[in-house]
Tab-separated table of C-alpha atoms and ligand atoms in Angstrom:
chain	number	residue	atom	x	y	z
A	1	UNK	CA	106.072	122.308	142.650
A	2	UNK	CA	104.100	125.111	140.507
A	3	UNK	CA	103.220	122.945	138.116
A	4	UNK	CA	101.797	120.375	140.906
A	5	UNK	CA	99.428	123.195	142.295
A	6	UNK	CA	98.193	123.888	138.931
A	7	UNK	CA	97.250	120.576	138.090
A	8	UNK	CA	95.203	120.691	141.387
A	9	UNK	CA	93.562	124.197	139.745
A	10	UNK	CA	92.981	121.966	137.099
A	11	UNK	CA	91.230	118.766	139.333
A	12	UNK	CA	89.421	121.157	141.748
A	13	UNK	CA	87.999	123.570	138.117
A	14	UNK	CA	87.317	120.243	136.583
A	15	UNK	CA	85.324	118.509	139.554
A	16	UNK	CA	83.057	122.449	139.783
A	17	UNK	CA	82.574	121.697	135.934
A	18	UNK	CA	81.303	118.379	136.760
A	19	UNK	CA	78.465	119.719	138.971
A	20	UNK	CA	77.718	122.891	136.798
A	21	UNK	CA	78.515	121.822	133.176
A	22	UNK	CA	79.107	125.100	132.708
A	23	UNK	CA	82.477	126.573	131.833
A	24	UNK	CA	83.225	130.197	131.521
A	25	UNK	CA	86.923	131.656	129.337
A	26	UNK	CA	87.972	134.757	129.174
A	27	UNK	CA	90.383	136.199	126.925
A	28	UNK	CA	91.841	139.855	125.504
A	29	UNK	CA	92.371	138.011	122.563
A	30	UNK	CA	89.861	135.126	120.030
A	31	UNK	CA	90.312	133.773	116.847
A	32	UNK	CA	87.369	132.222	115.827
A	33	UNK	CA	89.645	130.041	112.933
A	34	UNK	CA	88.327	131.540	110.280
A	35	UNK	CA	89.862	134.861	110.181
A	36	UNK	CA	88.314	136.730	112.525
A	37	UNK	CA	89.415	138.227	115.600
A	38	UNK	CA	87.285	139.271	118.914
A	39	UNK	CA	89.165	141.884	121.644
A	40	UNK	CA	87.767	141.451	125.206
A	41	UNK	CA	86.106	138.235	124.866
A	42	UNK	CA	84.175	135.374	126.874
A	43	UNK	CA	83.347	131.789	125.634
A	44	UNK	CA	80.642	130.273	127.404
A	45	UNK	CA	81.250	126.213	127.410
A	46	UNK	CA	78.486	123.845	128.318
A	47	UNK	CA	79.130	120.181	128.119
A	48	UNK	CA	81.189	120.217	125.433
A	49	UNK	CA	79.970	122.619	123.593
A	50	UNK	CA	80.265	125.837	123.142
A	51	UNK	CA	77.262	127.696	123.833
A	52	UNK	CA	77.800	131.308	123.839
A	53	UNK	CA	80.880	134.120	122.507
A	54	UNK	CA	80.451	137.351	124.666
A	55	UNK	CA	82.254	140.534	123.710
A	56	UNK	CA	80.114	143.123	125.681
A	57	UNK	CA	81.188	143.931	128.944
A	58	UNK	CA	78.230	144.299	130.905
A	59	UNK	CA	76.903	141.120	130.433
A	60	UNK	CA	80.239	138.904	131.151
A	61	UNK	CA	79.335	135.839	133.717
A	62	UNK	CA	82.620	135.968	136.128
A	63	UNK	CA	85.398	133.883	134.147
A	64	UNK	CA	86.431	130.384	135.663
A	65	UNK	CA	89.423	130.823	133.556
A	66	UNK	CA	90.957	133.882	133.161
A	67	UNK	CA	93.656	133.766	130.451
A	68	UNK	CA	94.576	137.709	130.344
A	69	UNK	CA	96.551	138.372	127.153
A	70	UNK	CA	96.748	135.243	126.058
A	71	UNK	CA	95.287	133.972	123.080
A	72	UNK	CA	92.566	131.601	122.505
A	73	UNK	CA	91.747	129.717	120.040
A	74	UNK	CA	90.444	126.507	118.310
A	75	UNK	CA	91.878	123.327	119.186
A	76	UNK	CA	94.610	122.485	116.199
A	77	UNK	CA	93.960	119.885	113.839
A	78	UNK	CA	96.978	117.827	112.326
A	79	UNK	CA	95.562	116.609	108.992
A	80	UNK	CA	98.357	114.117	108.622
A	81	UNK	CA	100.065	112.158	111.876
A	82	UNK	CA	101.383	108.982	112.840
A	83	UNK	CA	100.770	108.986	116.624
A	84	UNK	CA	101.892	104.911	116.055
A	85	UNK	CA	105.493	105.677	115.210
A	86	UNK	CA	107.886	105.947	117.713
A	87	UNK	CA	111.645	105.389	118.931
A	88	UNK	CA	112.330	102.195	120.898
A	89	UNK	CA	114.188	101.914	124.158
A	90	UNK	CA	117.193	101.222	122.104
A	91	UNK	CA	116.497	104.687	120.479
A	92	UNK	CA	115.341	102.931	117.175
A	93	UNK	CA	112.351	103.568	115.081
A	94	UNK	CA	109.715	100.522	116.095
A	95	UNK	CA	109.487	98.309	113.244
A	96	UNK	CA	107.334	95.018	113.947
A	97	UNK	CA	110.265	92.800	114.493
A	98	UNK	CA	112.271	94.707	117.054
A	99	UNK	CA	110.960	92.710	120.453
A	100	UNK	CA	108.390	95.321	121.427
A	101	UNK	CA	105.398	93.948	123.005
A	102	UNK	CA	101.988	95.326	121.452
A	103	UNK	CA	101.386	96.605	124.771
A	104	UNK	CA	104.862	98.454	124.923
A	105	UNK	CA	103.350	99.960	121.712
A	106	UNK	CA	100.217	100.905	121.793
A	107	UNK	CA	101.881	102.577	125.542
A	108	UNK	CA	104.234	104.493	123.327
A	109	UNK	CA	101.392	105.456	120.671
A	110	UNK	CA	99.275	106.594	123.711
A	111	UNK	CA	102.521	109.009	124.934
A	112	UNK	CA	102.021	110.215	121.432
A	113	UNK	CA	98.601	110.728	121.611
A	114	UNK	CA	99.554	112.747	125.382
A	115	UNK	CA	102.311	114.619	124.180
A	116	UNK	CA	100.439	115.685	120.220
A	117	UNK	CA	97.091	117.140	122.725
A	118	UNK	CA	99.398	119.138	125.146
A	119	UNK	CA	100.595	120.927	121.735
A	120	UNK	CA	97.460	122.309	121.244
A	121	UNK	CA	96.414	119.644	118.622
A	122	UNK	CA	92.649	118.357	119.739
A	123	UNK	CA	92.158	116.307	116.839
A	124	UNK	CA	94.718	114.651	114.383
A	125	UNK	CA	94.038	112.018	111.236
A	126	UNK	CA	96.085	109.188	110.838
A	127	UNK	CA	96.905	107.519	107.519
A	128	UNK	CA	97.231	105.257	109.172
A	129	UNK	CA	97.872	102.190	111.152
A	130	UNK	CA	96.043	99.509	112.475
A	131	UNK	CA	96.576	99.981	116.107
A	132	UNK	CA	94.991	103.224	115.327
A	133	UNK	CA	91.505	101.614	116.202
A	134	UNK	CA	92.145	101.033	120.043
A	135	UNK	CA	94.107	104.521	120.058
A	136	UNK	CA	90.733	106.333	118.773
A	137	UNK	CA	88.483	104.444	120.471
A	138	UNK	CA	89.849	104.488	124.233
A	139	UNK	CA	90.552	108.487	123.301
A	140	UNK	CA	86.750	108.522	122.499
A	141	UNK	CA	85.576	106.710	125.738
A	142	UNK	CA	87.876	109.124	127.635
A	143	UNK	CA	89.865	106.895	129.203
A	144	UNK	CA	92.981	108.671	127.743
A	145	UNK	CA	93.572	111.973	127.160
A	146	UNK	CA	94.884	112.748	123.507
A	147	UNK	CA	93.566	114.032	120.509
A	148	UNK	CA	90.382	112.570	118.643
A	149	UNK	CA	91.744	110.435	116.012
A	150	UNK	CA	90.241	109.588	112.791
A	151	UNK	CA	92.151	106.448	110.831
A	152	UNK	CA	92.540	104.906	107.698
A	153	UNK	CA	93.667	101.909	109.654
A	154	UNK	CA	96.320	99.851	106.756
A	155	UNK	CA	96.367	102.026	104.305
A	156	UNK	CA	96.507	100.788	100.471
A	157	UNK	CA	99.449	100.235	98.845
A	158	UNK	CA	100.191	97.330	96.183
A	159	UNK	CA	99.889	98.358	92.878
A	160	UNK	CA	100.072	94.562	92.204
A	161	UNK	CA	96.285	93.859	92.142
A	162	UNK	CA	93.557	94.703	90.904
A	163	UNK	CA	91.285	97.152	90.569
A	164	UNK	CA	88.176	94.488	91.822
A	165	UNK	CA	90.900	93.132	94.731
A	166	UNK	CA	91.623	97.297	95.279
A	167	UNK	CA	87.715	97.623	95.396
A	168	UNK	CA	87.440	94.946	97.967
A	169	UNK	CA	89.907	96.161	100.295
A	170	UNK	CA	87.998	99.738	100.678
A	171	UNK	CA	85.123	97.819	101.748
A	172	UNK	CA	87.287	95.534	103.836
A	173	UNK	CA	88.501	98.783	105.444
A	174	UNK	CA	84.937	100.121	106.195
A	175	UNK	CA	84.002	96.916	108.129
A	176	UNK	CA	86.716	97.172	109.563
A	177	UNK	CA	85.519	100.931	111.167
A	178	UNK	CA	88.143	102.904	108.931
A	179	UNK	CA	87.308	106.576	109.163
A	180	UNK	CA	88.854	107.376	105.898
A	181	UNK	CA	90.918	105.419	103.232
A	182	UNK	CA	94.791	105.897	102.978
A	183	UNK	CA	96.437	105.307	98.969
A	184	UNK	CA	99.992	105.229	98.098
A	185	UNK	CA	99.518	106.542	94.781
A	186	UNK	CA	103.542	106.973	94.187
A	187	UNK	CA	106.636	105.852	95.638
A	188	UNK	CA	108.240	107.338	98.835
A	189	UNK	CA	110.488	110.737	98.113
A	190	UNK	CA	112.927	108.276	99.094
A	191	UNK	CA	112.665	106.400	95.997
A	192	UNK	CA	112.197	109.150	93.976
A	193	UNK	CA	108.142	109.420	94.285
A	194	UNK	CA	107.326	108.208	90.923
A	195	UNK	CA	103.613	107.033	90.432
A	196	UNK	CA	102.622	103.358	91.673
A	197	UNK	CA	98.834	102.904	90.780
A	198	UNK	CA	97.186	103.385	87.381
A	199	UNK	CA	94.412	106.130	86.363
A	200	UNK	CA	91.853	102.802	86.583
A	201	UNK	CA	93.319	100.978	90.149
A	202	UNK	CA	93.058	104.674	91.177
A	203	UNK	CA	89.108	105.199	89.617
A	204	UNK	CA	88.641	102.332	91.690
A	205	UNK	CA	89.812	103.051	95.267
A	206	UNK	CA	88.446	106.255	95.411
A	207	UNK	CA	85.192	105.907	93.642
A	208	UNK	CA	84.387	102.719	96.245
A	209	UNK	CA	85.507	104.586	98.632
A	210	UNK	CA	83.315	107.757	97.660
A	211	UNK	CA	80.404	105.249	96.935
A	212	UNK	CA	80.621	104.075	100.998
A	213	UNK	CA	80.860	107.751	102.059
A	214	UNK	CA	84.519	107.456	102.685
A	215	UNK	CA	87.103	110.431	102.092
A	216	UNK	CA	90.810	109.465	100.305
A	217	UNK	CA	94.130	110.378	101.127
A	218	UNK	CA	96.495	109.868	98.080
A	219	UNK	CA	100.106	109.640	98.535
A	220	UNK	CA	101.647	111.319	95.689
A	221	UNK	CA	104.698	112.914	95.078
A	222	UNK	CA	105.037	113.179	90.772
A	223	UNK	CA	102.668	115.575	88.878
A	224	UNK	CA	101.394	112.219	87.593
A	225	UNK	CA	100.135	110.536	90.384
A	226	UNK	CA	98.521	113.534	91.383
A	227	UNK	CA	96.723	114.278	88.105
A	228	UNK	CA	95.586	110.542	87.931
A	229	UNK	CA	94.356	111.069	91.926
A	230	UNK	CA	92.322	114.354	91.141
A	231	UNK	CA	90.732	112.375	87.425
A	232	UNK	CA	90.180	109.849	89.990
A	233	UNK	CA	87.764	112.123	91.995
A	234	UNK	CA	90.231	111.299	95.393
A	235	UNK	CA	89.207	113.938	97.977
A	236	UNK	CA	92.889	115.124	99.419
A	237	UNK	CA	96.441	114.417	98.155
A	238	UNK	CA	99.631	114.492	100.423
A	239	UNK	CA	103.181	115.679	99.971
A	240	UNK	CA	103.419	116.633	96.326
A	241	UNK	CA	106.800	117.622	96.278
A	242	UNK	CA	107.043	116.944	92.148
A	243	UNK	CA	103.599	119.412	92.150
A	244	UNK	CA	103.233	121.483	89.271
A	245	UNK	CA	100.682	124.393	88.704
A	246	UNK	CA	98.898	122.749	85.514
A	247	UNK	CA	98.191	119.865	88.158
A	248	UNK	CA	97.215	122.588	90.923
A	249	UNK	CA	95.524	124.385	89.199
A	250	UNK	CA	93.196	121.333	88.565
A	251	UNK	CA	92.730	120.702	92.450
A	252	UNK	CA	91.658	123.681	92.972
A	253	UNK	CA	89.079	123.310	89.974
A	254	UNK	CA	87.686	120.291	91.668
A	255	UNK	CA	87.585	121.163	95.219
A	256	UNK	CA	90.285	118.881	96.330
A	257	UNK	CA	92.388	119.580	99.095
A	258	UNK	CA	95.917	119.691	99.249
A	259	UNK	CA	98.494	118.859	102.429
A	260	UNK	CA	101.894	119.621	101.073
A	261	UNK	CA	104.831	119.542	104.141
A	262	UNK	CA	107.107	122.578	104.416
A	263	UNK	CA	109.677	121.646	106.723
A	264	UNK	CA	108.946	119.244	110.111
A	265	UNK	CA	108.727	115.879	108.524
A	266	UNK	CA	112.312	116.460	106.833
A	267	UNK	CA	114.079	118.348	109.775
A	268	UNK	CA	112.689	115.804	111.838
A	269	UNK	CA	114.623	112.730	109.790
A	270	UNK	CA	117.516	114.479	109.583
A	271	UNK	CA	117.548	115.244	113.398
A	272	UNK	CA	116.991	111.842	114.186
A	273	UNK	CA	119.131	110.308	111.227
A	274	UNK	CA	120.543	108.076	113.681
A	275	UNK	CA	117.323	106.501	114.989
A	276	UNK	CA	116.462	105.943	111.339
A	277	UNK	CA	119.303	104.862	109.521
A	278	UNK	CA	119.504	101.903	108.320
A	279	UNK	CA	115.997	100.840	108.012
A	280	UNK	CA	114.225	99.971	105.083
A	281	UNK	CA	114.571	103.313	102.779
A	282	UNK	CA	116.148	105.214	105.206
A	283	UNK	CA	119.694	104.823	104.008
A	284	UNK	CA	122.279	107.281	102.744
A	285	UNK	CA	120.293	107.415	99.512
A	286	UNK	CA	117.045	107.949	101.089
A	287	UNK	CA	118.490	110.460	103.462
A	288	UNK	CA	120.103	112.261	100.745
A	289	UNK	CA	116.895	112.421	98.458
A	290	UNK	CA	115.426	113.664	101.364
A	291	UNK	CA	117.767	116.981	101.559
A	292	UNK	CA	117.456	117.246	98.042
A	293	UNK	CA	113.355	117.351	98.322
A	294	UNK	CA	113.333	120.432	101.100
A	295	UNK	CA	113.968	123.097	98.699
A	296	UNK	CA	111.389	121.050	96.066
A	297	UNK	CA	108.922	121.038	98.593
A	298	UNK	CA	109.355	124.366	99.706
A	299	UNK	CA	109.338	125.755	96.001
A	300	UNK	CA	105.667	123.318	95.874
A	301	UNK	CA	104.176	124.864	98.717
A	302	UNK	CA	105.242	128.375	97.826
A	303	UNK	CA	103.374	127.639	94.121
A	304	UNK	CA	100.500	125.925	95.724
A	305	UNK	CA	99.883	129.451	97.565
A	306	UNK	CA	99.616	131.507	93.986
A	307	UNK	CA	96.817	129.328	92.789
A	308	UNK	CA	93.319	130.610	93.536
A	309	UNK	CA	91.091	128.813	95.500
A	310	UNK	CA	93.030	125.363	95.944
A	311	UNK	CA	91.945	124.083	99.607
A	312	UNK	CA	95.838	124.196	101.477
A	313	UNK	CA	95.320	122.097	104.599
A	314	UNK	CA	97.841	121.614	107.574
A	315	UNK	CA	99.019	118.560	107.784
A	316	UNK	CA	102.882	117.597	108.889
A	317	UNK	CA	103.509	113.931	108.212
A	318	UNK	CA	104.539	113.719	112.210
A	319	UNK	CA	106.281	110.660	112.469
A	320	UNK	CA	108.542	109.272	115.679
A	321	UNK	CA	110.262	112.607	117.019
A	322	UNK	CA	107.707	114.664	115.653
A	323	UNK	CA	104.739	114.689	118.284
A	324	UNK	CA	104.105	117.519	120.045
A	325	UNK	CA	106.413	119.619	117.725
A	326	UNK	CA	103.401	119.905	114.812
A	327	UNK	CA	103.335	123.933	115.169
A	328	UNK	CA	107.347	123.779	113.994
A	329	UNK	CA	105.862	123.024	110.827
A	330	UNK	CA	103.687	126.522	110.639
A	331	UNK	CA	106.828	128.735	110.953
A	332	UNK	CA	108.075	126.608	107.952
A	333	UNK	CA	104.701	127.706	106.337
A	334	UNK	CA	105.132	131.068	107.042
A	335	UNK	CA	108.811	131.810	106.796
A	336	UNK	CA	109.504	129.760	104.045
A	337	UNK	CA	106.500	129.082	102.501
A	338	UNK	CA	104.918	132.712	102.146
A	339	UNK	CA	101.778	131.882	103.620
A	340	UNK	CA	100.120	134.834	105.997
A	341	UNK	CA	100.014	133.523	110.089
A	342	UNK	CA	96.260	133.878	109.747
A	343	UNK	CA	95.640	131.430	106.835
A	344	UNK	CA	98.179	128.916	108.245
A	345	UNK	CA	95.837	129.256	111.612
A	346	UNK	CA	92.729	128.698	109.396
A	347	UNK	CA	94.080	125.724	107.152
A	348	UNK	CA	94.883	124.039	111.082
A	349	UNK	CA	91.393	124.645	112.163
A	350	UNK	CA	87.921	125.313	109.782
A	351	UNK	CA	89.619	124.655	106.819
A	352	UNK	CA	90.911	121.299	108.324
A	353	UNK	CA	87.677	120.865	109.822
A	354	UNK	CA	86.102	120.775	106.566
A	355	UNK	CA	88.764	118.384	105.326
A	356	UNK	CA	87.707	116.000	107.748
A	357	UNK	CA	84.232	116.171	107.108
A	358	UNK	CA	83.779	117.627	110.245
A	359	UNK	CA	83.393	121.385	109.113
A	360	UNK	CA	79.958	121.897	111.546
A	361	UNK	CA	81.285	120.276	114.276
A	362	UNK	CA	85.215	121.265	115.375
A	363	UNK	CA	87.751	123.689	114.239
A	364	UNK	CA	85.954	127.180	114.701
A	365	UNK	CA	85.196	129.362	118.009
A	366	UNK	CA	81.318	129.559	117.319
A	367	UNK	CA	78.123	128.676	119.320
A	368	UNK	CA	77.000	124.929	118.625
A	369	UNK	CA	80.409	123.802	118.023
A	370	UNK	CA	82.657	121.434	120.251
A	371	UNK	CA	84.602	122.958	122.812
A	372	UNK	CA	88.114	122.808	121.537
A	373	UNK	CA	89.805	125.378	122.849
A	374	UNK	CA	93.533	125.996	123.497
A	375	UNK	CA	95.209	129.472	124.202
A	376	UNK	CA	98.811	130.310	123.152
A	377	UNK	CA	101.096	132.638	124.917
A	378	UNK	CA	101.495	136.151	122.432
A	379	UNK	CA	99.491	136.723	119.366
A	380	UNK	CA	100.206	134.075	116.752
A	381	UNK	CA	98.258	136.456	113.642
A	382	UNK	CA	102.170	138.332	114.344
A	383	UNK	CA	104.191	135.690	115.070
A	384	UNK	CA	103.504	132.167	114.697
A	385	UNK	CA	105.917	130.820	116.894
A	386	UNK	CA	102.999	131.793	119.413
A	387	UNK	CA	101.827	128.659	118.630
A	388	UNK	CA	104.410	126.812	119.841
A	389	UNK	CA	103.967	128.290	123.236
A	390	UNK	CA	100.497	126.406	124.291
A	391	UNK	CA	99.436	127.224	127.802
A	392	UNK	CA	95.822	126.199	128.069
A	393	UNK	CA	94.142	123.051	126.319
A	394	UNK	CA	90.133	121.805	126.670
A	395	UNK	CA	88.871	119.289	124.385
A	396	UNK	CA	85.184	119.347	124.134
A	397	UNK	CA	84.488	120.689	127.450
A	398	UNK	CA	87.033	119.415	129.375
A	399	UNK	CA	90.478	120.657	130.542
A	400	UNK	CA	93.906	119.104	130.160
A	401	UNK	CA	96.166	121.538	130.861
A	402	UNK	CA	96.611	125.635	132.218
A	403	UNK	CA	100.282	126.029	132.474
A	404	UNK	CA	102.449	128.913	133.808
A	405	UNK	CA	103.974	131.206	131.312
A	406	UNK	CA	107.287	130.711	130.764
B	1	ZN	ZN1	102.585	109.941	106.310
């Protein structure tokens, strides 16, 4: 019944914001996302952008949302999600052949999309799947409520052709309204992540790619397919569980950015073994290379935090059983991964921003920038978990949620 009357606060605040474009959020508590903190604060939202941060008291405009001590913050970004993957009605993973309509899947990918923005995640990047497209664009219109996507649509993975055929498909990918380009540089952790492509297939994917103005996403789990990604001039690599500092240290040198998974994406297989099992490389020797990884990746993160100035960016890898439980993955980061609550906030916001290519325009509390907002119940700088308690989401301008506190 609450929750009913609140989504009428929500209809009745939204159709006022229609007729005054104006939107006025108070907090005690704003992070801007990159490491500061305001006490006492008002965001002034216009359209969908923020317009205005007001901290003195005399001049506050009478709030239209009043959050009290909660937090507020920027929307979260999720540098690495599959909002396609999901469990059937059997309680499967979807694979192509299991009888699912496309329209029982792209229904399922849009629950994803539902479920990933009421955690607090505004905009997510998916390397990627086709369906993607229709997901991003129907987001866009706003015809759906979910995160803005960006997608790498099919990502590229044979390390059968060659580097002209490799060339081709980044343009094929670009036509095709790809936001980004997804490699598999190395073999799932499943198989034991050794590398895949070659130092020249690899030259060519991402220097196309950079020559169209497109970012990369490597796959790579060995220290060599990462080296021959960052010679390669690729702009981000994933997972890295074999990551060693020699190989770090030359990220870092380069400016690349690095989206190494703690804990969510391995917690959340072994959860759900029995949704899994038994499908392609998730067998009992997948599963169990998979255990053996969590402390490797762990140890990689925890390395990837001593080396000065390499770009850590939040990504988790969500796959089916993961949406909406992205923020699990920063109390991995923190807990076991040594990194402070306020740089795990940052790497899910500006820093992520930036990784997107989208620095200027989402990911920080400032004038000028879109209004992706969320607020968390407690202070998340002192216990990250805070972010798992999301009571209040607007994505550029516009309100999805103001829940109760629990
Ligand atoms: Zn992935």
């Amino acid at each position: 019944m609450r929750r009913f009357i609140l989504a009428g606060v929500v209809f009745f605040a939204q159709s006022l914001f229609a007729q005054a474009a104006v939107t006025v959020i108070h907090a005690d508590r704003i992070l801007d996302g990159r490491g500061g903190m305001l006490r006492n604060a008002t965001v002034v939202v216009e359209g969908s952008k923020i317009v205005r941060i007001d901290t003195t008291r005399a001049r506050r405009p009478a709030a239209d949302y009043e959050l009290g001590t909660l937090t507020l913050l920027p929307g979260l970004i999720d540098a690495h999600s599959h909002l396609a993957w999901y469990f059937n009605r059997a309680g499967r993973l979807h694979t192509d052949d299991d009888g699912d309509t496309p329209a029982q899947s792209i229904l399922s990918a849009a629950g994803n999309a539902y479920t990933t923005l009421l955690a607090g995640f505004t905009t997510v990047q998916s390397p990627g799947s086709p369906e993607d497209k229709d997901l991003r664009d129907w987001i866009a219109s706003g015809a759906l409520p979910g995160p803005r996507v960006l997608t790498s649509l099919e990502p590229l993975s044979d390390a059968k052709l060659s580097p002209d055929s490799l060339r081709q498909l980044v343009r094929d990918r670009k036509k095709e309204g790809a936001d980004l380009i997804k490699i598999f540089a190395s073999k799932s952790i499943r198989e034991g992540g050794a590398a895949t492509m070659s130092a020249e297939q690899l030259a060519a994917m991402c220097g196309e790619a950079k020559a169209l103005g497109l970012r990369t996403l490597v796959h790579a789990h060995s220290a060599e397919a990462m080296q021959r990604s960052s010679n390669a001039g690729c702009t981000q690599i994933e997972h890295g569980v074999f990551a060693t500092d020699t190989v770090l240290v030359d990220m870092a040198r380069r400016g690349m950015f690095f989206d190494p998974q703690c804990g969510l994406v391995f917690h959340n297989y072994l959860d759900n073994r029995a949704k899994y099992e038994g499908i392609g490389n998730y067998n009992a020797e997948g599963f169990a290379a998979m255990e053996r990884a969590i402390p490797l990746a762990q140890a990689a993160f925890r390395r990837a935090m001593l080396i000065p100035n390499l770009k850590v960016v939040f990504g988790t890898d969500a796959v089916a059983g993961a949406h909406g439980r992205n923020a699990e993955e920063m109390e991995c980061r923190v807990k076991q991964g040594r990194q402070s609550p306020m740089k795990v906030i940052i790497s899910a916001t500006s820093l992520a921003a930036e990784a997107l290519g989208m620095g200027k325009v989402i990911g920080s509390i400032a004038p000028g920038y879109e209004a992706d907002i969320i607020a968390v119940e407690g202070d998340p700088t002192a216990d990250i978990t805070a972010l798992q308690r999301v009571r209040f989401v607007m994505k550029a301008g516009r309100v999805y949620t103001v829940l109760p506190r629990k």
